[in-house]
Amino acid sequence: MSSAPTFKRLPRAIREQQMLDAAVRVFSRRGFHAASMDEIADDAGISKPMVYAYLGTKEELFVACLHREAARMMEAIAGAAAPDLPADQRLWRGLRAFFGFVGAYRDGWAVLYRQARGSQPFAGELAAMRARLVEVVAGMLDHALRAEGREVAETELEVVAYALVGASESLGDWLADHPDADPEKTATRMMNAAWLGAGQLLRGATWRPPAA
């Protein structure tokens, strides 16, 4: 009798998601360089040749993981922040979706914001994802300002959006390291820090350094 392992036949899309789930878990623990295709295949309960056949090389597999986790995050944020809501509600719901993603997909967060950050060429993938996120936040701010009858230069919107995204990413890293922390409470903390400043911006208030 043959001793070769047998695998239950599943639709390709489901099998690929299983492989990506396993790869995200392994990459989050090991990082790209230390992770092995053998470990990923073993974690997924499939053969290594099947991983290569479905998702390609380890580099291609890592990029596929980045794309899937980034898509999950962006879809959650975009789906939560409906354009017809008041400005504060849009920002709040976007933040709640963002931190909800971190809480629900801590391994995915680690792959996106920790493992990809220090590994070339993946840092470019992370930069592109952050640019899309900044674009979404800048659009939300612009929409809110226009609703108040004000317009702000594109550069100013971009700077504020980068500041909000950067602060949220830092707090997301904190949340990822504190499994007992509540994502919604974390979103509320970020909202308080962000909206007090954004609210002043909407009213046209600015801080200027004192004259020399």
mmCIF file of C-alpha atoms in Angstrom:
data_model
loop_
_atom_site.group_PDB
_atom_site.id
_atom_site.type_symbol
_atom_site.label_atom_id
_atom_site.label_comp_id
_atom_site.label_asym_id
_atom_site.label_seq_id
_atom_site.Cartn_x
_atom_site.Cartn_y
_atom_site.Cartn_z
ATOM 1 C CA MET A 1 0.000 0.000 0.000
ATOM 2 C CA SER A 2 1.182 3.528 -0.795
ATOM 3 C CA SER A 3 2.385 5.659 2.125
ATOM 4 C CA ALA A 4 2.039 8.915 0.181
ATOM 5 C CA PRO A 5 -0.140 11.509 1.971
ATOM 6 C CA THR A 6 -3.613 12.101 0.613
ATOM 7 C CA PHE A 7 -5.402 15.425 0.663
ATOM 8 C CA LYS A 8 -9.089 16.162 0.539
ATOM 9 C CA ARG A 9 -10.100 17.807 -2.727
ATOM 10 C CA LEU A 10 -11.264 21.373 -2.180
ATOM 11 C CA PRO A 11 -12.103 24.190 -4.601
ATOM 12 C CA ARG A 12 -8.991 26.089 -5.614
ATOM 13 C CA ALA A 13 -10.147 29.352 -4.017
ATOM 14 C CA ILE A 14 -10.677 27.681 -0.642
ATOM 15 C CA ARG A 15 -7.347 25.846 -0.833
ATOM 16 C CA GLU A 16 -5.543 29.088 -1.652
ATOM 17 C CA GLN A 17 -7.097 30.823 1.361
ATOM 18 C CA GLN A 18 -5.944 27.947 3.578
ATOM 19 C CA MET A 19 -2.419 28.370 2.234
ATOM 20 C CA LEU A 20 -2.511 32.115 2.768
ATOM 21 C CA ASP A 21 -3.830 31.649 6.321
ATOM 22 C CA ALA A 22 -0.939 29.305 7.082
ATOM 23 C CA ALA A 23 1.604 31.564 5.401
ATOM 24 C CA VAL A 24 0.442 34.613 7.355
ATOM 25 C CA ARG A 25 0.776 32.679 10.614
ATOM 26 C CA VAL A 26 4.278 31.476 9.779
ATOM 27 C CA PHE A 27 5.515 34.785 8.344
ATOM 28 C CA SER A 28 4.198 36.650 11.389
ATOM 29 C CA ARG A 29 6.210 34.371 13.687
ATOM 30 C CA ARG A 30 9.363 33.925 11.622
ATOM 31 C CA GLY A 31 9.602 36.841 9.252
ATOM 32 C CA PHE A 32 10.152 36.398 5.538
ATOM 33 C CA HIS A 33 13.761 35.188 5.591
ATOM 34 C CA ALA A 34 13.462 32.675 8.430
ATOM 35 C CA ALA A 35 10.136 31.209 7.291
ATOM 36 C CA SER A 36 10.329 28.049 5.210
ATOM 37 C CA MET A 37 7.962 26.683 2.603
ATOM 38 C CA ASP A 38 8.135 23.342 4.420
ATOM 39 C CA GLU A 39 6.758 24.920 7.589
ATOM 40 C CA ILE A 40 4.044 26.764 5.675
ATOM 41 C CA ALA A 41 2.976 23.586 3.885
ATOM 42 C CA ASP A 42 2.969 21.652 7.157
ATOM 43 C CA ASP A 43 0.901 24.360 8.869
ATOM 44 C CA ALA A 44 -1.606 24.273 5.995
ATOM 45 C CA GLY A 45 -1.707 20.463 6.025
ATOM 46 C CA ILE A 46 -0.739 20.154 2.376
ATOM 47 C CA SER A 47 2.315 19.244 0.326
ATOM 48 C CA LYS A 48 5.040 21.780 -0.440
ATOM 49 C CA PRO A 49 4.754 21.224 -4.231
ATOM 50 C CA MET A 50 1.091 22.213 -3.968
ATOM 51 C CA VAL A 51 2.043 25.537 -2.363
ATOM 52 C CA TYR A 52 4.444 26.254 -5.219
ATOM 53 C CA ALA A 53 1.861 25.176 -7.810
ATOM 54 C CA TYR A 54 -0.865 27.414 -6.395
ATOM 55 C CA LEU A 55 0.977 30.508 -5.168
ATOM 56 C CA GLY A 56 4.507 30.387 -6.580
ATOM 57 C CA THR A 57 7.797 31.147 -4.852
ATOM 58 C CA LYS A 58 8.167 32.229 -1.247
ATOM 59 C CA GLU A 59 8.519 35.851 -2.364
ATOM 60 C CA GLU A 60 5.353 35.613 -4.459
ATOM 61 C CA LEU A 61 3.566 33.983 -1.537
ATOM 62 C CA PHE A 62 4.623 36.790 0.817
ATOM 63 C CA VAL A 63 3.374 39.426 -1.631
ATOM 64 C CA ALA A 64 0.070 37.541 -1.923
ATOM 65 C CA CYS A 65 -0.219 37.660 1.878
ATOM 66 C CA LEU A 66 0.457 41.412 1.877
ATOM 67 C CA HIS A 67 -2.170 42.033 -0.778
ATOM 68 C CA ARG A 68 -4.816 39.967 0.966
ATOM 69 C CA GLU A 69 -4.307 41.516 4.402
ATOM 70 C CA ALA A 70 -4.142 45.036 2.948
ATOM 71 C CA ALA A 71 -7.359 44.401 1.003
ATOM 72 C CA ARG A 72 -9.077 43.161 4.165
ATOM 73 C CA MET A 73 -8.090 46.303 6.021
ATOM 74 C CA MET A 74 -8.974 48.751 3.264
ATOM 75 C CA GLU A 75 -12.322 47.089 2.553
ATOM 76 C CA ALA A 76 -13.217 47.211 6.250
ATOM 77 C CA ILE A 77 -12.417 50.921 6.484
ATOM 78 C CA ALA A 78 -14.103 51.865 3.211
ATOM 79 C CA GLY A 79 -17.191 49.852 4.077
ATOM 80 C CA ALA A 80 -17.532 51.434 7.501
ATOM 81 C CA ALA A 81 -17.104 55.097 6.574
ATOM 82 C CA ALA A 82 -20.253 55.816 4.523
ATOM 83 C CA PRO A 83 -20.005 59.179 2.691
ATOM 84 C CA ASP A 84 -23.408 60.429 3.877
ATOM 85 C CA LEU A 85 -22.427 60.369 7.562
ATOM 86 C CA PRO A 86 -21.313 63.448 9.521
ATOM 87 C CA ALA A 87 -17.556 63.996 9.515
ATOM 88 C CA ASP A 88 -16.973 62.835 13.076
ATOM 89 C CA GLN A 89 -19.005 59.663 12.515
ATOM 90 C CA ARG A 90 -17.077 58.849 9.328
ATOM 91 C CA LEU A 91 -13.749 59.199 11.111
ATOM 92 C CA TRP A 92 -14.965 57.252 14.142
ATOM 93 C CA ARG A 93 -16.271 54.377 12.065
ATOM 94 C CA GLY A 94 -13.107 54.307 9.987
ATOM 95 C CA LEU A 95 -10.963 54.161 13.120
ATOM 96 C CA ARG A 96 -13.163 51.478 14.654
ATOM 97 C CA ALA A 97 -12.812 49.388 11.485
ATOM 98 C CA PHE A 98 -9.042 49.919 11.430
ATOM 99 C CA PHE A 99 -8.495 48.856 15.029
ATOM 100 C CA GLY A 100 -11.059 46.096 14.615
ATOM 101 C CA PHE A 101 -8.875 44.712 11.830
ATOM 102 C CA VAL A 102 -5.803 44.821 14.072
ATOM 103 C CA GLY A 103 -7.649 43.015 16.852
ATOM 104 C CA ALA A 104 -9.120 40.367 14.573
ATOM 105 C CA TYR A 105 -6.060 39.777 12.383
ATOM 106 C CA ARG A 106 -3.027 40.291 14.594
ATOM 107 C CA ASP A 107 -0.901 37.971 12.458
ATOM 108 C CA GLY A 108 -1.946 39.892 9.353
ATOM 109 C CA TRP A 109 -1.011 43.152 11.069
ATOM 110 C CA ALA A 110 2.400 41.742 11.963
ATOM 111 C CA VAL A 111 3.046 40.724 8.364
ATOM 112 C CA LEU A 112 1.927 44.105 7.004
ATOM 113 C CA TYR A 113 3.521 46.477 9.462
ATOM 114 C CA ARG A 114 6.421 44.572 10.969
ATOM 115 C CA GLN A 115 7.726 41.921 8.627
ATOM 116 C CA ALA A 116 7.234 43.866 5.387
ATOM 117 C CA ARG A 117 8.641 47.119 6.743
ATOM 118 C CA GLY A 118 12.230 45.979 7.027
ATOM 119 C CA SER A 119 12.398 43.609 4.066
ATOM 120 C CA GLN A 120 13.082 44.636 0.486
ATOM 121 C CA PRO A 121 11.312 44.673 -1.927
ATOM 122 C CA PHE A 122 8.282 44.439 0.366
ATOM 123 C CA ALA A 123 8.755 47.867 1.928
ATOM 124 C CA GLY A 124 7.544 49.301 -1.381
ATOM 125 C CA GLU A 125 4.319 47.298 -1.090
ATOM 126 C CA LEU A 126 3.776 48.727 2.398
ATOM 127 C CA ALA A 127 4.455 52.262 1.184
ATOM 128 C CA ALA A 128 1.888 51.869 -1.600
ATOM 129 C CA MET A 129 -0.694 50.577 0.876
ATOM 130 C CA ARG A 130 -0.044 53.483 3.237
ATOM 131 C CA ALA A 131 -0.389 55.943 0.368
ATOM 132 C CA ARG A 132 -3.827 54.497 -0.445
ATOM 133 C CA LEU A 133 -4.838 54.761 3.214
ATOM 134 C CA VAL A 134 -3.641 58.373 3.381
ATOM 135 C CA GLU A 135 -5.644 59.118 0.227
ATOM 136 C CA VAL A 136 -8.799 57.718 1.851
ATOM 137 C CA VAL A 137 -8.294 59.752 5.046
ATOM 138 C CA ALA A 138 -7.482 62.928 3.111
ATOM 139 C CA GLY A 139 -10.672 62.436 1.107
ATOM 140 C CA MET A 140 -12.687 62.085 4.305
ATOM 141 C CA LEU A 141 -11.199 65.300 5.694
ATOM 142 C CA ASP A 142 -11.797 67.162 2.429
ATOM 143 C CA HIS A 143 -15.416 66.011 2.351
ATOM 144 C CA ALA A 144 -15.918 67.201 5.941
ATOM 145 C CA LEU A 145 -14.343 70.589 5.247
ATOM 146 C CA ARG A 146 -16.430 71.152 2.128
ATOM 147 C CA ALA A 147 -19.550 70.319 4.124
ATOM 148 C CA GLU A 148 -18.532 73.167 6.451
ATOM 149 C CA GLY A 149 -18.114 75.501 3.472
ATOM 150 C CA ARG A 150 -14.320 75.490 3.642
ATOM 151 C CA GLU A 151 -11.557 74.374 1.348
ATOM 152 C CA VAL A 152 -8.009 73.490 2.398
ATOM 153 C CA ALA A 153 -4.978 73.151 0.167
ATOM 154 C CA GLU A 154 -4.292 69.589 -0.977
ATOM 155 C CA THR A 155 -0.859 69.610 0.672
ATOM 156 C CA GLU A 156 -2.352 70.552 4.034
ATOM 157 C CA LEU A 157 -4.916 67.744 3.790
ATOM 158 C CA GLU A 158 -2.182 65.270 2.897
ATOM 159 C CA VAL A 159 -0.012 66.336 5.839
ATOM 160 C CA VAL A 160 -2.881 65.967 8.316
ATOM 161 C CA ALA A 161 -3.854 62.612 6.798
ATOM 162 C CA TYR A 162 -0.280 61.312 7.126
ATOM 163 C CA ALA A 163 -0.234 62.459 10.770
ATOM 164 C CA LEU A 164 -3.520 60.658 11.535
ATOM 165 C CA VAL A 165 -2.449 57.485 9.721
ATOM 166 C CA GLY A 166 0.953 57.473 11.420
ATOM 167 C CA ALA A 167 -0.567 57.919 14.876
ATOM 168 C CA SER A 168 -3.130 55.185 14.191
ATOM 169 C CA GLU A 169 -0.413 52.807 12.986
ATOM 170 C CA SER A 170 1.583 53.386 16.164
ATOM 171 C CA LEU A 171 -1.454 52.750 18.329
ATOM 172 C CA GLY A 172 -2.264 49.712 16.188
ATOM 173 C CA ASP A 173 1.176 48.333 17.008
ATOM 174 C CA TRP A 174 0.413 48.863 20.693
ATOM 175 C CA LEU A 175 -2.907 47.054 20.324
ATOM 176 C CA ALA A 176 -1.231 44.130 18.546
ATOM 177 C CA ASP A 177 1.082 43.707 21.544
ATOM 178 C CA HIS A 178 -1.798 43.831 24.056
ATOM 179 C CA PRO A 179 -4.223 40.987 23.252
ATOM 180 C CA ASP A 180 -6.425 41.899 26.220
ATOM 181 C CA ALA A 181 -6.946 45.466 25.013
ATOM 182 C CA ASP A 182 -10.329 46.314 23.514
ATOM 183 C CA PRO A 183 -10.089 47.461 19.857
ATOM 184 C CA GLU A 184 -13.185 49.662 20.177
ATOM 185 C CA LYS A 185 -11.857 51.381 23.293
ATOM 186 C CA THR A 186 -8.551 51.877 21.494
ATOM 187 C CA ALA A 187 -10.434 53.451 18.593
ATOM 188 C CA THR A 188 -12.197 55.773 21.055
ATOM 189 C CA ARG A 189 -8.859 56.881 22.482
ATOM 190 C CA MET A 190 -7.544 57.612 19.007
ATOM 191 C CA MET A 191 -10.761 59.414 18.109
ATOM 192 C CA ASN A 192 -10.422 61.696 21.121
ATOM 193 C CA ALA A 193 -6.827 62.511 20.224
ATOM 194 C CA ALA A 194 -7.587 62.993 16.527
ATOM 195 C CA TRP A 195 -10.990 64.657 16.499
ATOM 196 C CA LEU A 196 -10.174 67.385 18.991
ATOM 197 C CA GLY A 197 -7.493 68.519 16.568
ATOM 198 C CA ALA A 198 -9.575 67.844 13.465
ATOM 199 C CA GLY A 199 -12.503 69.697 14.993
ATOM 200 C CA GLN A 200 -10.334 72.782 15.414
ATOM 201 C CA LEU A 201 -9.216 72.392 11.807
ATOM 202 C CA LEU A 202 -12.831 72.289 10.630
ATOM 203 C CA ARG A 203 -13.487 75.544 12.477
ATOM 204 C CA GLY A 204 -10.493 77.152 10.803
ATOM 205 C CA ALA A 205 -8.305 77.397 13.897
ATOM 206 C CA THR A 206 -4.547 76.989 13.507
ATOM 207 C CA TRP A 207 -1.610 77.129 15.878
ATOM 208 C CA ARG A 208 1.374 79.256 14.949
ATOM 209 C CA PRO A 209 4.772 79.467 16.638
ATOM 210 C CA PRO A 210 5.440 82.701 18.555
ATOM 211 C CA ALA A 211 7.324 85.410 16.747
ATOM 212 C CA ALA A 212 11.060 85.344 17.252
#
